[in-house]
Amino acid sequence: MTDDPLPAEHLSPLAALADEVLAGVGYEVAAATDAIDEAVPGYGGLFDPATTPAELRRALESLLESELARPPVPEPTSDAFVLYVDGSSRGNPGPAGAGAVIVDAAEDQLARLGRPVGSRTGNNTAEYVALQLGLSELLARYEPRRLEVRIDSMTVIRDVWGGNNPTEPGVETYSEAVTAALASIPEHQYTHLADSDPNPADALATVGADIAAFGPG
């Protein structure tokens, strides 16, 4: 393992194991999915209906016992970055996931991150977790001096950049981590994404929600 998982809401044991594997590869969704699919016996995989919970659990446990490693970190074009973030909750509250995409000044995607948030979690919490996820990995990999966060959650925008106290119960841990991370970046701003604006983090948040929906295992 390279890192401990970031804080999460309640997850089933199976989803929690998947989150640990994601943490071990720096929450890179493609790297984690490939590793899990390779560890599952036969022709199944992480989301294959033919994969039983027991098979998936054994695959996840074997990966956690191995030497998981982060993928190579791409070189950015400068110290300016764009961070797309998005949270997804089915049922609001329901199975929730978080996604983040780190982009450099040339609009090259440097990281595609995702994770489960909770089995019965609201969308606002998922949005906070997505921002925490993106910022934590950005700072772990690079030394940003300028950052534009592209986000569709007005609740998080008002809380983080508007100076409001968090209105969502239970998000203080994520809110404090976000505030501390942004304080270490000299220049940062946000851009509000409308529903019609493309957000590459959306699909990653959906994957996280899919994992959060896993049964006990």
Short mmCIF file of C-alpha atoms in Angstrom, two decimals:
data_model
loop_
_atom_site.label_atom_id
_atom_site.label_comp_id
_atom_site.label_asym_id
_atom_site.label_seq_id
_atom_site.Cartn_x
_atom_site.Cartn_y
_atom_site.Cartn_z
CA MET A 1 0.00 0.00 0.00
CA THR A 2 1.20 3.50 -0.80
CA ASP A 3 -1.44 5.50 1.08
CA ASP A 4 -4.24 5.06 3.57
CA PRO A 5 -7.71 5.80 2.17
CA LEU A 6 -9.16 9.27 2.61
CA PRO A 7 -12.08 9.56 5.08
CA ALA A 8 -15.36 8.07 3.86
CA GLU A 9 -18.93 7.66 4.98
CA HIS A 10 -20.38 4.24 5.80
CA LEU A 11 -19.42 1.65 3.18
CA SER A 12 -20.06 -2.09 3.00
CA PRO A 13 -16.98 -4.23 3.69
CA LEU A 14 -16.71 -4.99 -0.04
CA ALA A 15 -16.90 -1.33 -1.06
CA ALA A 16 -14.41 -0.40 1.67
CA LEU A 17 -11.93 -2.96 0.29
CA ALA A 18 -12.33 -1.46 -3.18
CA ASP A 19 -11.69 1.99 -1.72
CA GLU A 20 -8.46 0.71 -0.14
CA VAL A 21 -7.30 -0.61 -3.51
CA LEU A 22 -8.13 2.75 -5.11
CA ALA A 23 -6.11 4.53 -2.41
CA GLY A 24 -3.17 2.24 -3.11
CA VAL A 25 -2.99 3.43 -6.73
CA GLY A 26 -3.64 7.09 -5.92
CA TYR A 27 -7.37 6.79 -6.69
CA GLU A 28 -6.58 6.35 -10.40
CA VAL A 29 -9.77 4.62 -11.53
CA ALA A 30 -8.35 3.00 -14.67
CA ALA A 31 -5.32 1.58 -12.83
CA ALA A 32 -7.47 0.18 -10.02
CA THR A 33 -10.05 -1.29 -12.39
CA ASP A 34 -7.36 -2.97 -14.50
CA ALA A 35 -5.68 -4.45 -11.42
CA ILE A 36 -8.97 -5.75 -10.00
CA ASP A 37 -10.12 -7.19 -13.32
CA GLU A 38 -6.81 -9.03 -13.65
CA ALA A 39 -7.11 -10.42 -10.12
CA VAL A 40 -10.67 -11.70 -10.59
CA PRO A 41 -10.64 -15.32 -11.78
CA GLY A 42 -11.95 -16.30 -15.21
CA TYR A 43 -13.31 -13.62 -17.50
CA GLY A 44 -15.10 -11.58 -14.86
CA GLY A 45 -14.19 -8.21 -13.47
CA LEU A 46 -15.09 -5.47 -11.03
CA PHE A 47 -18.54 -4.80 -12.51
CA ASP A 48 -19.17 -8.08 -14.34
CA PRO A 49 -22.52 -9.51 -13.15
CA ALA A 50 -20.92 -12.96 -13.24
CA THR A 51 -18.38 -11.96 -10.57
CA THR A 52 -19.63 -13.13 -7.19
CA PRO A 53 -19.08 -11.04 -4.05
CA ALA A 54 -16.81 -13.80 -2.71
CA GLU A 55 -14.66 -13.77 -5.86
CA LEU A 56 -14.40 -9.99 -5.75
CA ARG A 57 -13.52 -10.00 -2.05
CA ARG A 58 -10.73 -12.53 -2.60
CA ALA A 59 -9.39 -10.48 -5.52
CA LEU A 60 -9.41 -7.26 -3.48
CA GLU A 61 -7.76 -8.91 -0.49
CA SER A 62 -5.03 -10.40 -2.68
CA LEU A 63 -4.32 -6.99 -4.19
CA LEU A 64 -4.09 -5.39 -0.76
CA GLU A 65 -1.54 -8.02 0.24
CA SER A 66 0.55 -7.26 -2.85
CA GLU A 67 2.76 -4.27 -3.63
CA LEU A 68 0.27 -1.79 -5.03
CA ALA A 69 1.95 1.19 -6.65
CA ARG A 70 0.80 4.49 -8.04
CA PRO A 71 1.03 4.94 -11.82
CA PRO A 72 3.78 7.28 -13.08
CA VAL A 73 3.00 10.96 -12.57
CA PRO A 74 2.83 12.88 -15.88
CA GLU A 75 4.80 16.10 -16.18
CA PRO A 76 2.62 19.24 -16.35
CA THR A 77 3.31 22.10 -18.73
CA SER A 78 3.51 24.65 -15.87
CA ASP A 79 2.51 25.23 -12.25
CA ALA A 80 -1.02 26.22 -13.30
CA PHE A 81 -3.76 23.60 -13.13
CA VAL A 82 -7.47 23.05 -13.65
CA LEU A 83 -9.38 20.69 -11.37
CA TYR A 84 -12.76 19.30 -12.41
CA VAL A 85 -14.78 17.81 -9.55
CA ASP A 86 -18.17 16.15 -9.28
CA GLY A 87 -20.19 14.14 -6.80
CA SER A 88 -22.97 11.66 -7.52
CA SER A 89 -25.64 10.28 -5.20
CA ARG A 90 -28.39 7.92 -6.32
CA GLY A 91 -31.50 8.70 -4.32
CA ASN A 92 -29.87 11.60 -2.47
CA PRO A 93 -29.16 10.03 -0.02
CA GLY A 94 -28.05 6.78 -1.60
CA PRO A 95 -24.92 5.13 -2.97
CA ALA A 96 -22.58 8.05 -3.64
CA GLY A 97 -19.28 8.52 -5.43
CA ALA A 98 -16.76 11.28 -6.03
CA GLY A 99 -14.75 12.07 -9.14
CA ALA A 100 -11.94 14.49 -9.98
CA VAL A 101 -9.85 15.19 -13.06
CA ILE A 102 -6.56 17.11 -12.89
CA VAL A 103 -5.73 19.06 -16.04
CA ASP A 104 -2.68 21.17 -16.88
CA ALA A 105 -2.56 24.52 -18.63
CA ALA A 106 -2.46 22.81 -22.03
CA GLU A 107 -5.74 21.03 -21.17
CA ASP A 108 -3.95 17.67 -20.98
CA GLN A 109 -5.54 15.31 -18.46
CA LEU A 110 -2.94 14.33 -15.85
CA ALA A 111 -5.12 12.25 -13.52
CA ARG A 112 -8.59 10.68 -13.54
CA LEU A 113 -9.61 9.98 -9.97
CA GLY A 114 -12.63 8.39 -8.36
CA ARG A 115 -13.80 6.68 -5.19
CA PRO A 116 -16.92 5.53 -3.34
CA VAL A 117 -18.17 7.94 -0.68
CA GLY A 118 -20.93 6.14 1.19
CA SER A 119 -23.77 3.67 0.82
CA ARG A 120 -26.38 6.20 1.96
CA THR A 121 -24.89 9.64 1.41
CA GLY A 122 -26.24 12.94 0.10
CA ASN A 123 -25.05 14.71 -3.03
CA ASN A 124 -23.59 17.71 -1.19
CA THR A 125 -21.33 15.45 0.87
CA ALA A 126 -20.24 13.68 -2.31
CA GLU A 127 -19.35 17.06 -3.85
CA TYR A 128 -17.21 17.93 -0.84
CA VAL A 129 -15.43 14.59 -1.01
CA ALA A 130 -14.77 15.09 -4.73
CA LEU A 131 -13.09 18.43 -4.04
CA GLN A 132 -11.05 16.95 -1.18
CA LEU A 133 -10.02 14.04 -3.40
CA GLY A 134 -8.86 16.26 -6.24
CA LEU A 135 -6.99 18.70 -4.01
CA SER A 136 -5.26 15.99 -1.98
CA GLU A 137 -3.95 14.24 -5.08
CA LEU A 138 -3.01 17.49 -6.81
CA LEU A 139 -0.88 18.51 -3.83
CA ALA A 140 0.59 15.02 -3.46
CA ARG A 141 1.81 15.04 -7.06
CA TYR A 142 2.58 18.66 -7.92
CA GLU A 143 3.38 22.11 -6.53
CA PRO A 144 0.55 24.24 -7.90
CA ARG A 145 0.76 27.99 -7.77
CA ARG A 146 -2.44 28.70 -9.72
CA LEU A 147 -5.58 26.62 -9.68
CA GLU A 148 -9.01 26.90 -11.26
CA VAL A 149 -11.60 24.56 -9.75
CA ARG A 150 -14.48 23.78 -12.10
CA ILE A 151 -17.47 22.63 -10.06
CA ASP A 152 -21.26 22.55 -10.38
CA SER A 153 -22.18 22.57 -6.68
CA MET A 154 -23.30 26.04 -5.60
CA THR A 155 -23.51 24.75 -2.02
CA VAL A 156 -19.79 23.95 -1.94
CA ILE A 157 -18.94 27.18 -3.77
CA ARG A 158 -20.84 29.28 -1.22
CA ASP A 159 -19.26 27.42 1.68
CA VAL A 160 -15.66 27.31 0.42
CA TRP A 161 -15.26 30.53 -1.55
CA GLY A 162 -18.18 32.51 -0.10
CA GLY A 163 -17.12 32.05 3.50
CA ASN A 164 -20.35 30.44 4.65
CA ASN A 165 -20.40 27.83 7.37
CA PRO A 166 -21.13 24.39 5.90
CA THR A 167 -24.85 23.79 5.67
CA GLU A 168 -24.61 20.02 5.15
CA PRO A 169 -24.44 18.09 8.45
CA GLY A 170 -21.34 15.98 8.91
CA VAL A 171 -19.09 17.56 6.25
CA GLU A 172 -16.79 19.38 8.68
CA THR A 173 -13.93 16.89 8.17
CA TYR A 174 -14.02 17.40 4.41
CA SER A 175 -14.56 21.16 4.68
CA GLU A 176 -11.55 21.62 6.96
CA ALA A 177 -9.34 19.51 4.67
CA VAL A 178 -10.43 21.53 1.63
CA THR A 179 -9.75 24.84 3.40
CA ALA A 180 -6.28 23.70 4.46
CA ALA A 181 -5.43 22.45 0.96
CA LEU A 182 -6.54 25.65 -0.75
CA ALA A 183 -4.57 27.72 1.75
CA SER A 184 -1.37 26.11 0.44
CA ILE A 185 -2.08 27.21 -3.16
CA PRO A 186 -1.11 30.88 -3.71
CA GLU A 187 -3.80 31.62 -6.33
CA HIS A 188 -7.06 29.75 -6.64
CA GLN A 189 -10.49 30.49 -8.04
CA TYR A 190 -13.59 28.59 -9.06
CA THR A 191 -15.71 28.40 -12.19
CA HIS A 192 -19.31 27.32 -11.78
CA LEU A 193 -20.29 24.66 -14.29
CA ALA A 194 -23.85 24.70 -15.56
CA ASP A 195 -25.67 21.40 -16.01
CA SER A 196 -25.04 21.64 -19.76
CA ASP A 197 -21.28 22.16 -19.37
CA PRO A 198 -19.08 19.11 -19.95
CA ASN A 199 -17.50 17.73 -16.80
CA PRO A 200 -15.07 14.82 -17.23
CA ALA A 201 -15.30 14.08 -13.49
CA ASP A 202 -18.96 13.08 -13.81
CA ALA A 203 -18.28 9.58 -15.17
CA LEU A 204 -15.71 8.95 -12.43
CA ALA A 205 -18.19 9.92 -9.72
CA THR A 206 -20.64 7.45 -11.28
CA VAL A 207 -18.05 4.68 -11.01
CA GLY A 208 -17.57 5.58 -7.36
CA ALA A 209 -21.33 5.38 -6.79
CA ASP A 210 -21.39 1.98 -8.51
CA ILE A 211 -18.77 0.74 -6.01
CA ALA A 212 -20.62 2.30 -3.08
CA ALA A 213 -23.68 0.25 -4.07
CA PHE A 214 -21.85 -3.06 -3.55
CA GLY A 215 -23.42 -5.37 -0.99
CA PRO A 216 -21.72 -6.65 2.14
CA GLY A 217 -19.44 -9.15 0.38
#
